[in-house]
Amino acid sequence: MTAASIAVAPTTAAPTTVAPTTTAPATTVGPPTTAPPTTAAATTAPPTTAPATTAAPTTAAPTTAPPTTNPSVPPPPTTNASAIHLANRLTFGATPALMQQISQLGPAGFVEDQLARTGPDPSVENRLGSFRLLGMTRKATYDRLRDLDSIDLRRELTHLNVLRATFSENQLYEMMCQLWLDHFNIHLLGNGRTEHLHIDYQENVIRPNAMGSFRDLLVATANSTAMLTYLDNDRSNANSNQGVNENYGRELLELHTLGIDENDNQVYTEVDVRNAALAMSGWSMEFDRNDGNYSDFVFRNDYHHTGEVSILNGAWTSAGTSGKGTGDSLVNFLATHPSTARYVAYKICRRFVADSPPTSLVDSTAQVYLANDTALAPTLRHILTSAEFASSEGQKLRRPFEVMVATLRALHSEIPNDPDGNSADQLLDRLGQQNHEPWAWDAPNGYPDEASHWLNADGMIARWNLGVRLARDIETGGDGDRIRTDYSAI
């Protein structure tokens, strides 16, 4: 029976919960052959504001699933999206086990199951023991990278994401992690000062907050020394002869929150950009490379602008705040601004519905976002159970990373875990050839999410060649370290 021919059963009952494995990592991993569990581990919610002073914690607080209902928002309709459409949009690609799960749960039940999975899949995380940089502090990562070159770091980061996207049962969670890594993009080799910070940024800033609330995610990125360093805010001294650096203040408004809409309209001015930069001045890091806290967050009072500033014609003002609290106040204000709600709604709708999503869906999604205090689960539920989503089948083109992972899933491929192996090197090389190597996009706006950027002759040939080579088991070569296809499982 093919995946597309599986009937969708009306039941919404969840399959039996299975505890995560605690066995040692295997040499290679292959996708599961049975339906996955339906529950995710419980977590606790982080504070909605950043710490008031000095060093930020080395890891971001975990988050809990946000509230699913709000009295002012009507209950979501039962989705009539097809099984294959759900598999193509909510996951990195259909597998027989995934199609069986959708059949058992029904479309609405599958959406709920994926929304409940708000963190990493333990069965995949248990296989990552050979990754050298996971769990290290920023200082330890800096010291370790003295013995590695940039290709080692890029290969390890890429292979980590390929394994998670290919084998995790928490597929919507992994999709959201990739969305936010683009929304809050950091170029891996952008200014020569962020390489050792990127693993911390991915593991402790983006991933713990990917399915929580946008407010918490925004706060986490604002407190991230990877983001502050990438956009030069760590050295922004409002009291120096050079004055404040506006890079982070600009992207905070333009790319992270208020945005520029699909009609090139914006609500902020150049004065607002400068005032945002003044409010965020002093948000820095520990510069001493011999200090054990090197690259940890530090607030520098002597860099901070103490005069009163405002943005959006006084809609927010620094009056009544001081020190780091000024920036905290601004970030929280921006998270719940109506323009931010619409911009975030547009970005999520563009990812899951269409390159140019219906205005009606964007507007209603923004209302749900605000009514639920920026919580992402009800925001996603509104989109994924909408008539607009159900009718959008065939309206999105997979980008190269997504094509690679979908192919690996469809071929039931086994992939060696080793991030230094030939397989990891070849997969990184293939993504580089298609100009979609993770975190290699120069600009802070992240890789484009429209088909027009990716739909060209060279790109399509590269996609076909990758699929053919993987299907023929010749992509990575070498008997000791190669990707293998289980033809009997297809």
CSV table of C-alpha atoms in Angstrom, one decimal:
chain,number,residue,atom,x,y,z
A,1,MET,CA,0.0,0.0,0.0
A,2,THR,CA,1.4,3.4,-0.9
A,3,ALA,CA,1.4,6.3,1.5
A,4,ALA,CA,-1.0,8.3,-0.6
A,5,SER,CA,-3.5,5.5,-0.7
A,6,ILE,CA,-3.8,5.1,3.1
A,7,ALA,CA,-7.3,6.1,4.3
A,8,VAL,CA,-7.6,8.6,7.1
A,9,ALA,CA,-9.6,7.0,9.9
A,10,PRO,CA,-12.0,9.2,11.8
A,11,THR,CA,-10.7,8.2,15.3
A,12,THR,CA,-8.8,10.7,17.3
A,13,ALA,CA,-7.6,8.2,19.9
A,14,ALA,CA,-3.8,8.3,20.6
A,15,PRO,CA,-1.7,5.2,20.3
A,16,THR,CA,0.0,3.7,23.3
A,17,THR,CA,2.7,5.9,24.9
A,18,VAL,CA,6.2,4.4,24.6
A,19,ALA,CA,8.9,5.5,27.0
A,20,PRO,CA,12.1,6.8,25.4
A,21,THR,CA,15.0,4.4,25.0
A,22,THR,CA,17.9,4.5,27.3
A,23,THR,CA,20.2,2.2,25.4
A,24,ALA,CA,23.6,3.3,24.1
A,25,PRO,CA,23.8,5.0,20.7
A,26,ALA,CA,23.9,2.9,17.6
A,27,THR,CA,26.4,3.3,14.8
A,28,THR,CA,23.7,4.2,12.3
A,29,VAL,CA,20.2,5.3,12.6
A,30,GLY,CA,17.1,4.6,10.5
A,31,PRO,CA,13.6,5.9,10.6
A,32,PRO,CA,11.1,4.1,12.8
A,33,THR,CA,8.9,1.4,11.4
A,34,THR,CA,6.1,1.8,13.9
A,35,ALA,CA,3.8,4.6,14.9
A,36,PRO,CA,5.5,6.9,17.4
A,37,PRO,CA,4.4,7.9,20.9
A,38,THR,CA,1.9,10.7,21.4
A,39,THR,CA,3.1,12.4,24.5
A,40,ALA,CA,6.0,14.8,25.1
A,41,ALA,CA,7.9,15.3,28.4
A,42,ALA,CA,6.6,18.0,30.6
A,43,THR,CA,8.7,21.2,30.9
A,44,THR,CA,8.4,24.4,32.9
A,45,ALA,CA,7.9,27.9,31.6
A,46,PRO,CA,10.6,30.5,31.5
A,47,PRO,CA,10.2,34.0,32.8
A,48,THR,CA,8.8,36.5,30.4
A,49,THR,CA,11.5,39.0,31.0
A,50,ALA,CA,15.2,38.8,31.0
A,51,PRO,CA,17.4,39.0,34.1
A,52,ALA,CA,17.8,42.5,35.4
A,53,THR,CA,21.6,42.7,35.6
A,54,THR,CA,25.0,41.2,34.7
A,55,ALA,CA,25.5,37.6,33.5
A,56,ALA,CA,22.8,35.7,31.7
A,57,PRO,CA,22.4,32.0,32.4
A,58,THR,CA,24.4,29.6,30.2
A,59,THR,CA,21.3,27.8,29.1
A,60,ALA,CA,17.8,29.2,28.3
A,61,ALA,CA,15.0,28.0,30.5
A,62,PRO,CA,12.7,25.3,29.0
A,63,THR,CA,9.2,26.2,28.1
A,64,THR,CA,5.8,24.5,28.5
A,65,ALA,CA,3.1,24.1,26.0
A,66,PRO,CA,1.1,27.3,25.9
A,67,PRO,CA,-2.6,27.5,26.6
A,68,THR,CA,-4.7,26.0,23.8
A,69,THR,CA,-7.9,28.1,24.2
A,70,ASN,CA,-8.9,31.6,24.9
A,71,PRO,CA,-12.4,32.9,25.6
A,72,SER,CA,-12.2,35.6,23.0
A,73,VAL,CA,-11.1,33.2,20.2
A,74,PRO,CA,-13.5,30.7,18.7
A,75,PRO,CA,-12.6,27.0,18.9
A,76,PRO,CA,-10.7,25.7,15.9
A,77,PRO,CA,-12.6,23.9,13.2
A,78,THR,CA,-12.0,20.2,12.5
A,79,THR,CA,-9.4,20.1,9.7
A,80,ASN,CA,-10.2,18.4,6.4
A,81,ALA,CA,-6.6,18.5,5.2
A,82,SER,CA,-5.5,15.3,3.4
A,83,ALA,CA,-3.1,13.0,5.1
A,84,ILE,CA,-0.4,13.5,2.5
A,85,HIS,CA,-0.8,17.3,2.8
A,86,LEU,CA,-0.3,17.1,6.5
A,87,ALA,CA,2.8,14.9,6.1
A,88,ASN,CA,4.3,17.3,3.5
A,89,ARG,CA,3.7,20.5,5.5
A,90,LEU,CA,4.0,19.5,9.2
A,91,THR,CA,7.0,17.2,8.7
A,92,PHE,CA,10.1,16.9,6.7
A,93,GLY,CA,8.5,14.1,4.6
A,94,ALA,CA,6.2,11.2,4.6
A,95,THR,CA,7.2,7.7,5.8
A,96,PRO,CA,5.0,4.6,6.1
A,97,ALA,CA,5.0,4.9,9.9
A,98,LEU,CA,4.0,8.5,9.7
A,99,MET,CA,1.1,7.8,7.3
A,100,GLN,CA,0.0,5.0,9.6
A,101,GLN,CA,0.0,7.4,12.5
A,102,ILE,CA,-2.1,10.0,10.6
A,103,SER,CA,-4.5,7.3,9.7
A,104,GLN,CA,-4.9,6.2,13.4
A,105,LEU,CA,-5.2,9.7,14.9
A,106,GLY,CA,-7.1,11.4,12.1
A,107,PRO,CA,-6.0,14.8,10.7
A,108,ALA,CA,-7.1,16.9,13.7
A,109,GLY,CA,-5.6,14.3,16.1
A,110,PHE,CA,-2.3,14.3,14.3
A,111,VAL,CA,-2.1,18.1,14.5
A,112,GLU,CA,-2.8,18.0,18.3
A,113,ASP,CA,-0.2,15.3,18.7
A,114,GLN,CA,2.5,17.3,17.0
A,115,LEU,CA,1.5,20.5,18.9
A,116,ALA,CA,2.0,18.6,22.1
A,117,ARG,CA,5.6,17.7,21.2
A,118,THR,CA,7.4,20.8,22.4
A,119,GLY,CA,11.0,19.6,22.7
A,120,PRO,CA,13.6,17.3,21.2
A,121,ASP,CA,12.9,13.6,20.7
A,122,PRO,CA,14.9,11.7,23.4
A,123,SER,CA,15.4,8.7,21.1
A,124,VAL,CA,17.4,10.8,18.7
A,125,GLU,CA,19.2,12.9,21.4
A,126,ASN,CA,20.4,9.6,22.9
A,127,ARG,CA,22.3,8.9,19.7
A,128,LEU,CA,24.4,12.1,19.6
A,129,GLY,CA,27.2,11.0,21.9
A,130,SER,CA,29.8,11.4,19.3
A,131,PHE,CA,29.1,15.2,18.8
A,132,ARG,CA,31.9,17.0,20.6
A,133,LEU,CA,30.4,20.5,21.1
A,134,LEU,CA,27.0,19.6,22.5
A,135,GLY,CA,26.6,20.6,26.2
A,136,MET,CA,29.7,22.8,26.3
A,137,THR,CA,29.8,26.3,27.8
A,138,ARG,CA,30.6,29.2,25.5
A,139,LYS,CA,34.2,29.4,26.9
A,140,ALA,CA,34.7,25.6,26.5
A,141,THR,CA,33.5,25.7,22.9
A,142,TYR,CA,35.9,28.6,22.2
A,143,ASP,CA,38.8,26.6,23.6
A,144,ARG,CA,37.7,23.4,21.7
A,145,LEU,CA,37.5,25.2,18.4
A,146,ARG,CA,41.2,26.1,18.6
A,147,ASP,CA,41.7,22.5,17.7
A,148,LEU,CA,39.1,22.4,14.9
A,149,ASP,CA,38.7,24.5,11.8
A,150,SER,CA,35.5,26.0,10.4
A,151,ILE,CA,34.7,23.0,8.2
A,152,ASP,CA,34.6,20.8,11.3
A,153,LEU,CA,32.1,23.1,13.0
A,154,ARG,CA,29.9,23.5,10.0
A,155,ARG,CA,29.9,19.7,9.4
A,156,GLU,CA,29.0,18.9,13.0
A,157,LEU,CA,26.2,21.5,13.1
A,158,THR,CA,24.8,20.4,9.7
A,159,HIS,CA,24.9,16.7,10.6
A,160,LEU,CA,23.2,17.3,13.9
A,161,ASN,CA,20.3,19.0,12.1
A,162,VAL,CA,20.1,16.4,9.4
A,163,LEU,CA,19.8,13.6,12.0
A,164,ARG,CA,17.2,15.4,14.0
A,165,ALA,CA,15.1,16.4,11.0
A,166,THR,CA,15.3,12.9,9.5
A,167,PHE,CA,14.6,10.7,12.5
A,168,SER,CA,12.8,12.8,15.2
A,169,GLU,CA,9.2,11.9,15.9
A,170,ASN,CA,8.7,15.6,16.9
A,171,GLN,CA,8.6,16.8,13.4
A,172,LEU,CA,6.6,20.0,13.8
A,173,TYR,CA,9.0,21.0,16.6
A,174,GLU,CA,12.0,20.5,14.3
A,175,MET,CA,10.3,22.4,11.5
A,176,MET,CA,9.7,25.4,13.9
A,177,CYS,CA,13.3,25.2,15.0
A,178,GLN,CA,14.4,25.7,11.4
A,179,LEU,CA,11.9,28.5,10.9
A,180,TRP,CA,13.2,30.5,13.9
A,181,LEU,CA,16.8,29.9,12.9
A,182,ASP,CA,16.0,31.8,9.7
A,183,HIS,CA,13.8,34.4,11.4
A,184,PHE,CA,16.6,35.2,13.9
A,185,ASN,CA,19.4,34.4,11.5
A,186,ILE,CA,23.1,34.5,12.4
A,187,HIS,CA,25.7,34.0,9.8
A,188,LEU,CA,28.0,31.3,11.1
A,189,LEU,CA,31.2,33.0,9.9
A,190,GLY,CA,29.7,36.5,9.8
A,191,ASN,CA,32.4,38.6,11.5
A,192,GLY,CA,34.9,36.1,12.8
A,193,ARG,CA,33.6,36.4,16.4
A,194,THR,CA,30.5,34.2,16.5
A,195,GLU,CA,31.7,30.7,15.5
A,196,HIS,CA,32.0,29.4,19.1
A,197,LEU,CA,28.7,30.9,20.0
A,198,HIS,CA,26.5,29.3,17.4
A,199,ILE,CA,26.1,25.9,19.0
A,200,ASP,CA,25.0,27.6,22.2
A,201,TYR,CA,22.6,29.8,20.2
A,202,GLN,CA,21.0,26.9,18.5
A,203,GLU,CA,20.8,24.6,21.5
A,204,ASN,CA,20.1,27.0,24.4
A,205,VAL,CA,18.3,29.9,22.8
A,206,ILE,CA,16.3,28.8,19.7
A,207,ARG,CA,15.5,25.1,20.4
A,208,PRO,CA,14.1,25.5,24.0
A,209,ASN,CA,11.8,28.3,22.9
A,210,ALA,CA,10.7,27.1,19.4
A,211,MET,CA,7.2,26.0,20.5
A,212,GLY,CA,6.7,28.1,23.6
A,213,SER,CA,5.8,31.8,23.2
A,214,PHE,CA,7.2,34.3,20.8
A,215,ARG,CA,7.8,36.7,23.7
A,216,ASP,CA,10.1,34.2,25.5
A,217,LEU,CA,11.9,33.5,22.2
A,218,LEU,CA,12.5,37.2,21.5
A,219,VAL,CA,13.7,37.7,25.0
A,220,ALA,CA,16.1,34.8,24.7
A,221,THR,CA,17.5,36.1,21.4
A,222,ALA,CA,17.9,39.6,22.8
A,223,ASN,CA,20.0,38.2,25.7
A,224,SER,CA,22.0,35.9,23.4
A,225,THR,CA,25.6,37.0,23.1
A,226,ALA,CA,25.6,35.2,19.7
A,227,MET,CA,23.0,37.7,18.4
A,228,LEU,CA,24.5,40.7,20.2
A,229,THR,CA,28.0,39.9,18.8
A,230,TYR,CA,26.8,39.2,15.3
A,231,LEU,CA,25.0,42.5,15.1
A,232,ASP,CA,27.7,44.4,16.9
A,233,ASN,CA,25.6,45.4,19.9
A,234,ASP,CA,28.2,43.9,22.3
A,235,ARG,CA,30.5,46.8,21.5
A,236,SER,CA,27.8,49.5,21.2
A,237,ASN,CA,28.8,52.3,23.5
A,238,ALA,CA,26.4,55.2,23.6
A,239,ASN,CA,28.9,57.2,25.6
A,240,SER,CA,31.9,56.8,23.3
A,241,ASN,CA,33.1,59.1,20.5
A,242,GLN,CA,31.8,56.7,18.0
A,243,GLY,CA,28.4,56.6,19.5
A,244,VAL,CA,25.8,53.9,19.6
A,245,ASN,CA,25.8,51.1,16.9
A,246,GLU,CA,22.4,50.8,15.3
A,247,ASN,CA,22.7,47.3,13.7
A,248,TYR,CA,20.9,45.4,16.4
A,249,GLY,CA,18.3,48.1,17.0
A,250,ARG,CA,17.5,48.2,13.3
A,251,GLU,CA,17.1,44.4,13.0
A,252,LEU,CA,15.1,44.2,16.2
A,253,LEU,CA,12.5,46.4,14.6
A,254,GLU,CA,12.8,45.4,11.0
A,255,LEU,CA,13.4,41.7,11.0
A,256,HIS,CA,12.6,40.4,14.5
A,257,THR,CA,9.4,42.2,15.5
A,258,LEU,CA,7.5,45.1,13.7
A,259,GLY,CA,8.7,44.1,10.3
A,260,ILE,CA,8.1,45.4,6.8
A,261,ASP,CA,4.9,43.9,5.5
A,262,GLU,CA,4.3,42.3,2.1
A,263,ASN,CA,3.4,45.7,0.6
A,264,ASP,CA,6.7,47.3,1.9
A,265,ASN,CA,4.9,49.2,4.6
A,266,GLN,CA,6.4,49.8,8.0
A,267,VAL,CA,5.3,51.6,11.2
A,268,TYR,CA,8.7,52.6,12.5
A,269,THR,CA,11.1,55.4,11.4
A,270,GLU,CA,14.8,56.0,11.4
A,271,VAL,CA,14.4,57.9,14.6
A,272,ASP,CA,12.8,54.8,16.1
A,273,VAL,CA,15.7,52.7,15.0
A,274,ARG,CA,18.2,55.0,16.7
A,275,ASN,CA,16.2,55.1,19.9
A,276,ALA,CA,15.9,51.3,20.0
A,277,ALA,CA,19.6,51.1,19.7
A,278,LEU,CA,20.0,53.6,22.5
A,279,ALA,CA,17.6,51.6,24.7
A,280,MET,CA,19.6,48.4,24.0
A,281,SER,CA,23.0,50.0,24.6
A,282,GLY,CA,25.0,48.3,27.3
A,283,TRP,CA,23.8,44.8,26.4
A,284,SER,CA,27.2,43.1,25.9
A,285,MET,CA,29.3,40.2,26.9
A,286,GLU,CA,32.5,39.2,28.8
A,287,PHE,CA,35.4,40.1,26.6
A,288,ASP,CA,38.3,38.5,28.5
A,289,ARG,CA,39.3,35.3,26.7
A,290,ASN,CA,41.1,34.1,29.8
A,291,ASP,CA,38.0,34.4,31.9
A,292,GLY,CA,36.0,31.2,32.5
A,293,ASN,CA,32.8,33.3,31.7
A,294,TYR,CA,34.2,34.5,28.4
A,295,SER,CA,31.3,35.3,26.0
A,296,ASP,CA,28.7,35.2,28.7
A,297,PHE,CA,26.1,38.0,28.8
A,298,VAL,CA,27.2,41.2,30.7
A,299,PHE,CA,25.3,44.5,31.0
A,300,ARG,CA,27.7,47.4,30.9
A,301,ASN,CA,26.3,50.5,32.6
A,302,ASP,CA,29.1,52.7,31.3
A,303,TYR,CA,28.0,51.8,27.7
A,304,HIS,CA,24.3,52.6,28.4
A,305,HIS,CA,22.4,55.6,27.3
A,306,THR,CA,20.6,57.1,30.3
A,307,GLY,CA,18.5,59.8,28.6
A,308,GLU,CA,14.8,59.2,27.9
A,309,VAL,CA,13.9,57.8,24.5
A,310,SER,CA,10.7,56.6,22.9
A,311,ILE,CA,9.5,54.9,19.8
A,312,LEU,CA,6.4,54.9,17.6
A,313,ASN,CA,5.4,58.4,18.6
A,314,GLY,CA,5.6,57.7,22.3
A,315,ALA,CA,3.7,54.3,22.3
A,316,TRP,CA,6.8,53.1,24.2
A,317,THR,CA,9.0,55.2,26.4
A,318,SER,CA,12.0,54.5,28.6
A,319,ALA,CA,10.5,56.7,31.4
A,320,GLY,CA,10.4,54.9,34.7
A,321,THR,CA,13.0,52.4,33.6
A,322,SER,CA,16.8,52.3,34.1
A,323,GLY,CA,19.8,50.2,33.2
A,324,LYS,CA,19.1,46.8,31.6
A,325,GLY,CA,15.4,47.2,32.6
A,326,THR,CA,15.0,49.8,29.7
A,327,GLY,CA,15.9,47.2,27.1
A,328,ASP,CA,13.8,44.6,28.9
A,329,SER,CA,10.8,46.9,28.7
A,330,LEU,CA,11.3,47.6,25.0
A,331,VAL,CA,11.6,44.0,24.0
A,332,ASN,CA,8.5,43.0,25.9
A,333,PHE,CA,6.6,45.9,24.4
A,334,LEU,CA,7.6,44.9,20.9
A,335,ALA,CA,6.6,41.2,21.4
A,336,THR,CA,2.9,42.1,21.8
A,337,HIS,CA,2.7,45.0,19.4
A,338,PRO,CA,0.0,44.5,16.7
A,339,SER,CA,2.5,45.0,13.9
A,340,THR,CA,4.7,42.2,15.4
A,341,ALA,CA,1.6,40.0,15.6
A,342,ARG,CA,0.9,40.4,12.0
A,343,TYR,CA,4.5,40.1,10.9
A,344,VAL,CA,5.0,36.9,12.9
A,345,ALA,CA,1.7,35.5,11.6
A,346,TYR,CA,2.7,36.3,8.0
A,347,LYS,CA,6.1,34.5,8.4
A,348,ILE,CA,4.4,31.3,9.9
A,349,CYS,CA,1.6,31.3,7.3
A,350,ARG,CA,4.2,31.7,4.6
A,351,ARG,CA,6.1,28.7,5.9
A,352,PHE,CA,3.1,26.4,6.2
A,353,VAL,CA,0.5,27.6,3.7
A,354,ALA,CA,1.8,29.5,0.7
A,355,ASP,CA,4.5,32.0,-0.4
A,356,SER,CA,1.8,34.7,-0.5
A,357,PRO,CA,-0.6,33.5,2.2
A,358,PRO,CA,-4.2,34.8,2.2
A,359,THR,CA,-4.6,38.1,3.9
A,360,SER,CA,-7.6,36.9,5.8
A,361,LEU,CA,-5.7,34.0,7.4
A,362,VAL,CA,-2.7,36.3,8.3
A,363,ASP,CA,-5.1,38.8,10.0
A,364,SER,CA,-7.0,36.2,11.9
A,365,THR,CA,-3.8,34.5,13.0
A,366,ALA,CA,-2.4,37.7,14.3
A,367,GLN,CA,-5.6,38.1,16.4
A,368,VAL,CA,-5.1,34.6,17.9
A,369,TYR,CA,-1.4,35.4,18.6
A,370,LEU,CA,-2.4,38.5,20.6
A,371,ALA,CA,-5.3,36.8,22.3
A,372,ASN,CA,-3.0,34.1,23.6
A,373,ASP,CA,-0.2,36.4,24.8
A,374,THR,CA,2.1,35.3,21.9
A,375,ALA,CA,1.8,31.6,22.6
A,376,LEU,CA,2.8,29.6,19.5
A,377,ALA,CA,0.7,26.4,19.9
A,378,PRO,CA,-2.7,28.1,19.6
A,379,THR,CA,-1.3,30.3,16.8
A,380,LEU,CA,-0.1,27.2,14.9
A,381,ARG,CA,-3.4,25.4,15.6
A,382,HIS,CA,-5.4,28.2,14.1
A,383,ILE,CA,-3.3,28.0,10.9
A,384,LEU,CA,-3.1,24.2,10.6
A,385,THR,CA,-6.8,23.7,11.1
A,386,SER,CA,-7.9,26.5,8.8
A,387,ALA,CA,-9.7,26.1,5.4
A,388,GLU,CA,-6.9,28.1,3.8
A,389,PHE,CA,-4.3,25.5,5.0
A,390,ALA,CA,-6.4,22.6,3.8
A,391,SER,CA,-6.8,24.1,0.3
A,392,SER,CA,-3.1,25.0,-0.1
A,393,GLU,CA,-1.9,21.6,-1.2
A,394,GLY,CA,0.9,21.9,-3.8
A,395,GLN,CA,1.6,25.6,-3.1
A,396,LYS,CA,5.0,25.3,-1.4
A,397,LEU,CA,8.3,24.3,-2.9
A,398,ARG,CA,10.8,22.5,-0.6
A,399,ARG,CA,14.1,24.2,-0.1
A,400,PRO,CA,17.3,22.1,-0.6
A,401,PHE,CA,17.7,21.1,3.1
A,402,GLU,CA,14.1,20.0,3.2
A,403,VAL,CA,14.5,18.0,-0.1
A,404,MET,CA,17.5,16.2,1.2
A,405,VAL,CA,15.8,15.2,4.5
A,406,ALA,CA,12.5,14.2,2.7
A,407,THR,CA,14.6,12.0,0.3
A,408,LEU,CA,16.4,10.3,3.2
A,409,ARG,CA,13.1,9.7,5.0
A,410,ALA,CA,11.4,8.4,1.8
A,411,LEU,CA,14.3,6.0,1.1
A,412,HIS,CA,14.3,4.8,4.7
A,413,SER,CA,18.0,5.6,4.8
A,414,GLU,CA,20.4,4.6,7.5
A,415,ILE,CA,22.9,7.5,8.3
A,416,PRO,CA,26.1,7.0,10.3
A,417,ASN,CA,26.0,9.1,13.4
A,418,ASP,CA,29.7,10.2,13.2
A,419,PRO,CA,29.8,14.0,12.5
A,420,ASP,CA,33.4,13.6,11.2
A,421,GLY,CA,32.6,10.8,8.8
A,422,ASN,CA,32.5,10.7,5.0
A,423,SER,CA,28.7,10.7,5.1
A,424,ALA,CA,28.5,13.9,7.1
A,425,ASP,CA,31.1,15.6,4.8
A,426,GLN,CA,29.2,14.6,1.6
A,427,LEU,CA,25.8,15.8,2.9
A,428,LEU,CA,27.4,19.2,3.9
A,429,ASP,CA,28.9,19.4,0.4
A,430,ARG,CA,25.6,18.7,-1.3
A,431,LEU,CA,23.9,21.5,0.6
A,432,GLY,CA,26.8,23.8,-0.2
A,433,GLN,CA,26.4,23.1,-3.9
A,434,GLN,CA,22.7,24.0,-3.7
A,435,ASN,CA,23.5,27.2,-1.7
A,436,HIS,CA,21.5,26.0,1.4
A,437,GLU,CA,24.2,25.1,3.8
A,438,PRO,CA,22.8,25.9,7.2
A,439,TRP,CA,23.7,29.3,8.6
A,440,ALA,CA,25.7,30.4,5.6
A,441,TRP,CA,23.3,33.1,4.5
A,442,ASP,CA,25.2,36.4,4.8
A,443,ALA,CA,22.3,38.8,5.6
A,444,PRO,CA,20.4,38.8,9.0
A,445,ASN,CA,17.1,38.1,7.2
A,446,GLY,CA,17.7,34.3,6.8
A,447,TYR,CA,17.3,32.1,3.8
A,448,PRO,CA,14.4,33.0,1.5
A,449,ASP,CA,11.1,31.1,1.9
A,450,GLU,CA,9.7,31.7,-1.6
A,451,ALA,CA,9.9,29.3,-4.5
A,452,SER,CA,11.1,32.1,-6.8
A,453,HIS,CA,14.5,32.0,-5.1
A,454,TRP,CA,15.1,28.3,-5.5
A,455,LEU,CA,13.3,27.4,-8.7
A,456,ASN,CA,15.9,27.4,-11.4
A,457,ALA,CA,17.6,24.9,-13.7
A,458,ASP,CA,20.8,24.4,-11.7
A,459,GLY,CA,18.8,23.9,-8.5
A,460,MET,CA,16.4,21.4,-10.0
A,461,ILE,CA,19.3,19.3,-11.5
A,462,ALA,CA,21.1,19.3,-8.2
A,463,ARG,CA,17.9,18.0,-6.5
A,464,TRP,CA,17.4,15.2,-9.1
A,465,ASN,CA,21.1,14.2,-8.9
A,466,LEU,CA,20.9,14.0,-5.1
A,467,GLY,CA,17.8,11.8,-5.2
A,468,VAL,CA,19.3,9.5,-7.8
A,469,ARG,CA,22.6,9.1,-5.9
A,470,LEU,CA,20.9,8.4,-2.6
A,471,ALA,CA,18.6,5.9,-4.2
A,472,ARG,CA,21.6,4.1,-5.8
A,473,ASP,CA,23.6,4.0,-2.6
A,474,ILE,CA,26.5,5.9,-4.1
A,475,GLU,CA,26.2,9.3,-2.6
A,476,THR,CA,28.8,8.8,0.1
A,477,GLY,CA,30.8,5.8,-1.0
A,478,GLY,CA,33.1,3.8,1.1
A,479,ASP,CA,32.0,0.6,2.9
A,480,GLY,CA,32.8,1.8,6.4
A,481,ASP,CA,30.9,5.1,6.4
A,482,ARG,CA,28.0,5.3,4.0
A,483,ILE,CA,24.3,6.1,3.8
A,484,ARG,CA,22.4,2.9,3.1
A,485,THR,CA,18.9,2.5,1.6
A,486,ASP,CA,16.6,-0.3,2.9
A,487,TYR,CA,14.7,-1.0,-0.3
A,488,SER,CA,12.5,-3.6,1.3
A,489,ALA,CA,11.1,-0.9,3.6
A,490,ILE,CA,10.1,1.5,0.9
